[in-house]
Every structure is written in structure tokens, then in C-alpha cells.
Coordinates of C-alpha atoms and ligand atoms in Angstrom, one line a residue:
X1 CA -4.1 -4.1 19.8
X2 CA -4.0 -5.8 16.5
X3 CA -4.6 -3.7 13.7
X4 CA -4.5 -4.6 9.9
X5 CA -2.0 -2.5 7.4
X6 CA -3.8 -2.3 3.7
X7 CA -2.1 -0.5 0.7
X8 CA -1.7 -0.2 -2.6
X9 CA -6.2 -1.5 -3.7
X10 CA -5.8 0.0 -6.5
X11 CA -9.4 0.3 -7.6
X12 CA -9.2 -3.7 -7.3
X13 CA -12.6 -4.6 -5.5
X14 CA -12.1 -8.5 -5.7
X15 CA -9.2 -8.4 -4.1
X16 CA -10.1 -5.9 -1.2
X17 CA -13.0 -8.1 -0.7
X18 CA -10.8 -11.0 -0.1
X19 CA -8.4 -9.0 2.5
X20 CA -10.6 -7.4 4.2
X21 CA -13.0 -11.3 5.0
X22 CA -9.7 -12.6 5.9
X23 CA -8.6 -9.7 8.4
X24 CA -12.5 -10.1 9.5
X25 CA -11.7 -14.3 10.2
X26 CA -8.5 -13.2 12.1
X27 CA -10.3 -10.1 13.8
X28 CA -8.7 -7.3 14.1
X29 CA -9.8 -4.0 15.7
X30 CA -8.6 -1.3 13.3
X31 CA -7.9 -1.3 9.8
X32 CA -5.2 1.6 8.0
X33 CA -4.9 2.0 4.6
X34 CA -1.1 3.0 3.7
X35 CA -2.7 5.0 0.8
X36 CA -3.1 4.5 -3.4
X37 CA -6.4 3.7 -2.8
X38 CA -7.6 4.3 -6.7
X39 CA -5.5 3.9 -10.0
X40 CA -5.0 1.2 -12.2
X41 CA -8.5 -1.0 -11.0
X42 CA -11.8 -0.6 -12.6
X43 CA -13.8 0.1 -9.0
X44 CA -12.4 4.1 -7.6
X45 CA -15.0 4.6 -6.5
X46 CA -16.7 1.8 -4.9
X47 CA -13.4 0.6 -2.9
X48 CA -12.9 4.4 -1.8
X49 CA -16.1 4.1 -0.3
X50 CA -15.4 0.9 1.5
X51 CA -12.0 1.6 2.3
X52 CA -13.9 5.3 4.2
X53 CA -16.3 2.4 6.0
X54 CA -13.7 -0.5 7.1
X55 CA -10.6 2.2 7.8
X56 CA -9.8 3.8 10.8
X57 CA -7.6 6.4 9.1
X58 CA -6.1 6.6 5.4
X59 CA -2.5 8.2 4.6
X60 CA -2.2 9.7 0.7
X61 CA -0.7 7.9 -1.9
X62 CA 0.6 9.5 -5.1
X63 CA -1.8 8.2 -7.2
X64 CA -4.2 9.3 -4.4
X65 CA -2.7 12.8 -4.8
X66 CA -2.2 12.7 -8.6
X67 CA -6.4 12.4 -9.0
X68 CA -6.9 15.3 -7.3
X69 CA -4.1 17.7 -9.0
X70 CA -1.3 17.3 -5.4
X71 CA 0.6 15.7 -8.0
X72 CA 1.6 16.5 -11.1
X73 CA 0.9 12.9 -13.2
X74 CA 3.7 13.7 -16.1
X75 CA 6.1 11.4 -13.6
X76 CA 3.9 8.2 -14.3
X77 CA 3.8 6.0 -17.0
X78 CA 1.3 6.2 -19.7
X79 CA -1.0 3.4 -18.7
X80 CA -1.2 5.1 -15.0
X81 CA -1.9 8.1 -16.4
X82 CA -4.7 6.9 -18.1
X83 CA -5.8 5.1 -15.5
X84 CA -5.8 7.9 -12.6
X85 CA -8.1 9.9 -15.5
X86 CA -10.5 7.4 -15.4
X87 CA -10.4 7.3 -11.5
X88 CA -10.6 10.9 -11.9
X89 CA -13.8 11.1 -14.2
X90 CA -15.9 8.7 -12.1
X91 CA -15.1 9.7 -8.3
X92 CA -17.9 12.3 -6.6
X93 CA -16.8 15.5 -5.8
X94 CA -17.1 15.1 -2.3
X95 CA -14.6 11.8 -3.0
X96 CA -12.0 13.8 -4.9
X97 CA -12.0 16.1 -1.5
X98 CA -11.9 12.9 0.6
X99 CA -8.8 12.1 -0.9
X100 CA -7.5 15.8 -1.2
X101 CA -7.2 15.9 2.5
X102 CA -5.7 12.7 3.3
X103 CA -2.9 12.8 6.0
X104 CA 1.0 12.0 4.1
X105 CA 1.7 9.8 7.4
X106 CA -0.2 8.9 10.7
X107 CA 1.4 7.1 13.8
X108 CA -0.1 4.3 15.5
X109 CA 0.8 2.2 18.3
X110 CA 4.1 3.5 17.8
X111 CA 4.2 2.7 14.6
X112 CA 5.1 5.2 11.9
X113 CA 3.0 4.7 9.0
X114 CA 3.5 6.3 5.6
X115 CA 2.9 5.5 1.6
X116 CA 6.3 5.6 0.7
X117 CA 9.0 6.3 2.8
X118 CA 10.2 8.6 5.6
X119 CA 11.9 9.8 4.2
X120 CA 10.3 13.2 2.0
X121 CA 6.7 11.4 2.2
X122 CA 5.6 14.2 0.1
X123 CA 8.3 13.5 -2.9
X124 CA 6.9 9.8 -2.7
X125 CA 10.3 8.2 -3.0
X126 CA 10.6 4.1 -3.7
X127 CA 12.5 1.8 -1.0
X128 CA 13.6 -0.7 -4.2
X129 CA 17.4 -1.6 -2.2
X130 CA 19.3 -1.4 1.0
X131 CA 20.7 1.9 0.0
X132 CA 17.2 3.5 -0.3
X133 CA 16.1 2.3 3.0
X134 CA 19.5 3.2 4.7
X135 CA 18.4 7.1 3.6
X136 CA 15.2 6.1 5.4
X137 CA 16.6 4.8 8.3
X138 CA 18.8 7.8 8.5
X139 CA 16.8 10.7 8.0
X140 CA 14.4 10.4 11.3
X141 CA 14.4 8.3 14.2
X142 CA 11.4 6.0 13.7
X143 CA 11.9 2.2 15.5
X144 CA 8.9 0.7 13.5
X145 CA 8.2 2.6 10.1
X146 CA 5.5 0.5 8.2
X147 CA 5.1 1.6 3.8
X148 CA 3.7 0.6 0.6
X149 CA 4.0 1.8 -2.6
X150 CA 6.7 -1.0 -4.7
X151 CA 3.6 -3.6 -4.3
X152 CA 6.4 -5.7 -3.3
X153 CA 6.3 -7.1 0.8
X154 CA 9.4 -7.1 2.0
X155 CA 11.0 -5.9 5.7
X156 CA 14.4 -3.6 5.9
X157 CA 16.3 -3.6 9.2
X158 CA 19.1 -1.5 10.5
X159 CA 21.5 -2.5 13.1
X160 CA 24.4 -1.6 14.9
X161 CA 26.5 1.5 14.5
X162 CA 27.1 2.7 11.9
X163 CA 24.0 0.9 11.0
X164 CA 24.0 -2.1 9.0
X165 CA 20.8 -2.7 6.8
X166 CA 19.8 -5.9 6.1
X167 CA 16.6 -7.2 3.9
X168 CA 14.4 -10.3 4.7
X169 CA 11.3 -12.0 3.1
X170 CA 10.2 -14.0 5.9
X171 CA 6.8 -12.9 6.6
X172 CA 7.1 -13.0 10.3
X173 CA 8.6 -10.0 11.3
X174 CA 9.4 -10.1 15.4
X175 CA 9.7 -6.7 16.4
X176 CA 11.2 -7.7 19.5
X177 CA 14.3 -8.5 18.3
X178 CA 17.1 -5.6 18.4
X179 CA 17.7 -2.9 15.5
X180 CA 15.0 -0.8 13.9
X181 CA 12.1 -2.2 11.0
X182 CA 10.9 -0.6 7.7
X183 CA 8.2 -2.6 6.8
X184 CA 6.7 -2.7 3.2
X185 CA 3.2 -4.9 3.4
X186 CA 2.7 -4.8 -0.3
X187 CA -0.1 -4.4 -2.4
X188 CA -3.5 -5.3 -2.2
X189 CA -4.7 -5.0 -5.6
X190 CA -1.7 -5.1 -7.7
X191 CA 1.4 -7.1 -6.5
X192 CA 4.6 -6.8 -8.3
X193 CA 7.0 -9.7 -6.4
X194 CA 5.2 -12.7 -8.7
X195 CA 3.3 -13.9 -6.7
X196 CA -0.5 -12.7 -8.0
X197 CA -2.3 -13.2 -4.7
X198 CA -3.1 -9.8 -2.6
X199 CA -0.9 -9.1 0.1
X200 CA -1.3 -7.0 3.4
X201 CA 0.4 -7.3 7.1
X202 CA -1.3 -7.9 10.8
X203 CA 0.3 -5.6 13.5
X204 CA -0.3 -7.4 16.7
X205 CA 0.9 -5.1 19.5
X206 CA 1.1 -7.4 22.3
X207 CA 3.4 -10.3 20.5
X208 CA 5.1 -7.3 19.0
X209 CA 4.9 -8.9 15.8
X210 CA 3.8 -8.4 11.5
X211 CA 3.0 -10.8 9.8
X212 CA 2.6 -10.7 5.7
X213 CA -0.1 -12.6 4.7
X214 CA -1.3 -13.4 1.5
X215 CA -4.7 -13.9 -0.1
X216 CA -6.5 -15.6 -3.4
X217 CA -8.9 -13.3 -4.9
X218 CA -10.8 -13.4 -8.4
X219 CA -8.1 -11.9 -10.6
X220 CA -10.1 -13.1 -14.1
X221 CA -13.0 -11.0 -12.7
X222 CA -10.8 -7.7 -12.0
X223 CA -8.7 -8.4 -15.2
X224 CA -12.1 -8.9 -17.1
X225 CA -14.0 -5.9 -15.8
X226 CA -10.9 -3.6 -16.8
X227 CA -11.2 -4.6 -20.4
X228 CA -14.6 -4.2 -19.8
X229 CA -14.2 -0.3 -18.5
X230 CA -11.8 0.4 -21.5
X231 CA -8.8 0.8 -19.6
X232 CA -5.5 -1.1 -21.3
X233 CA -5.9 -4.5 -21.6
X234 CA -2.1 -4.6 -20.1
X235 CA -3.4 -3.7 -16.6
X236 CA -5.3 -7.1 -16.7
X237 CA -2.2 -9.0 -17.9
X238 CA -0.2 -8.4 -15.0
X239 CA -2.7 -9.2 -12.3
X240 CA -2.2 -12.7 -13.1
X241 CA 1.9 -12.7 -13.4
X242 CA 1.7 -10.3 -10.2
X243 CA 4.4 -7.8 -12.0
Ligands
ZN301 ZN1 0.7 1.9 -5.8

């Protein structure tokens, strides 16, 4: 089974475009969405309907839940908040249920797949450091916990007892190999580790394996079409420095 791990669109058509014709060259026979589907981008509506068409199953992100009133949006920075209002004003009603009743984690494969973290999915905490993940790591008894959410691909592992947590960029990730893995695939539609192009992860269950990939898109397009929609200019900016 190999199945592709999407998060963090964004509302960023060019770039889910571009991941999902690459996962389609690599073939794959499921895609998942690790949630924050809308936000930030110009398209909510259009990638929430192809994410529905090319996804076998969507978890909830918090900008996911903040559109729909799950979550209160006072946490988020100004520029998000406007930003889920937009995505707010122009999804259909049956879209803003769509999202309502996303699932906060799914499992797959053995895989335990979530927008955050493990650990209180529904709090929507951030895996920045070691610490964070140790929490994690320690709070249920997942071997393979795959996340989005900090845009930024990266892999945890814990080891040993007590558990030592490590962190590795290498975007071959051998599940094989002893210790449990907390896997972030990064973001699709707005990358935050500078490096602009869109990111995602291929699960292959038979090599045990992720692998991170990463992918060109049309980021003057996205950036100009945001401008263009009257969100902040400042959401454009970054596409291109990928903070
Ligand atoms: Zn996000």
C-alpha cells in the first residue's frame, strides 16, 4: 500500500495541483489530507472540493475548525484571522458542514494520523522541539504517528528507555529501523522551513518507508491572485521565502 500524506493546502490551488500530478507520476493508491485544508490561500473553496475528490479521508485542522466556529480564532494572528473570514464568506454551506465533521485523527496502515499532535489533537498543540514531541511520544503508545501543522517536514524519534528523542531532516525515513516515528510532512501550500517549494510524504507500506518530497509550483500565480482577492499582500510575500 502506498499512500500519499497531504497537509497544510492552505487554499493554495497551484501548489495542490503540483502535489497531487506528482503523487499521480509516482502512483499511489490513497491520498489523506492531515487537515488545514483552507486559510491563508485565495482558492477555499475550489481545493476543498478537490481535496473531497482525490482524498480518501481528511482529519480537521484548526484553521479547518476555526471556519466553522470549533475554534475560537482570537488564538491566531491577525492576518489568519482575516484570512479564515474570507474562507469563511466564500465556502457553501454544505462545505462549511463538510469540514464541521471532519475526524481530529484517523489510523491507517498502522499509521496514526493527526493535524497536530497526539497528543490533545483537539487543543492543536505545535511539535516545534524535542521536548514537545517527547510529550507526544509519551502520552499514547503510537509506533508511527504521521502530523502537520508547523509547515516545517521534519521526523522525531524516540528510543531506548527512558526514551531518547532525536530529530532528523533526511527525507528518507526507514521505519524499519528500531524506536518509534513522529513524522511531520509539512505543508503543501505554505512551507515555513525556507525552502518555498510544497512539501508532502509517500507512505510505502511494503518498504516500510516515508519519504518527503518536494515540489515546484507557480508561487507568483498564488501570491498574485491573493493580492488580487484582497487578502494581505504579506501572505504572498512569504510564499516565495517559504516562512
Ligand atoms: Zn497550517
Amino acid at each position: 500500500m502506498r499512500i500519499g500524506l497531504i497537509s497544510d493546502v492552505h487554499a493554495n490551488i497551484a501548489a495542490l495541483q503540483a502535489v497531487l500530478a506528482d503523487l499521480d507520476r509516482r502512483g499511489v493508491d490513497e491520498i489523506i489530507c492531515l487537515g488545514d485544508c483552507i486559510g491563508y490561500g485565495p482558492d477555499p473553496a475550489l481545493c476543498l472540493d478537490i481535496l473531497f475528490e482525490s482524498c480518501s479521508a481528511i482529519v480537521a485542522g484548526n484553521h479547518d475548525h476555526a471556519a466553522v466556529g470549533l475554534l475560537k480564532d482570537s488564538s491566531f494572528n491577525p492576518l489568519a484571522r482575516q484570512a479564515v473570514a474570507y474562507a469563511r464568506d466564500r465556502l457553501r454551506p454544505e462545505q462549511l458542514d463538510q469540514l464541521r465533521e471532519l475526524p481530529l485523527e484517523i489510523e491507517r496502515e498502522g499509521l496514526l494520523l493527526v493535524h497536530s499532535s497526539p497528543f490533545r489533537p483537539d487543543e492543536f498543540p505545535y511539535l516545534h522541539s524535542c521536548d514537545d514531541a517527547a510529550e507526544a511520544f509519551a502520552a499514547r503508545p503510537f509506533s508511527v504517528a504521521v502530523c502537520g501543522h508547523t509547515h516545517v517536514p521534519l521526523c522525531f524519534r524516540s528510543r531506548g528507555r527512558p526514551p531518547r528523542i532525536s530529530v532528523s531532516l533526511n527525507p528518507a525515513i526507514d521505519l524499519s529501523e528500531p524506536g518509534r516515528v513522529l513524522c511531520n510532512v509539512g505543508s503543501v501550500g505554505q512551507p515555513r522551513d525556507r525552502d518555498p517549494r510544497a512539501s508532502y510524504a509517500l507512505f510505502d507500506g511494503a518498504k516500510r518507508s516515508i519519504h518527503l518530497h518536494r515540489v515546484a509550483y507557480d508561487i507568483r500565480a498564488t501570491s498574485k491572485k491573493i493580492v488580487a482577492a484582497g487578502l494581505p499582500e504579506a501572505l504572498g510575500r512569504r510564499l516565495f521565502a517559504g516562512v
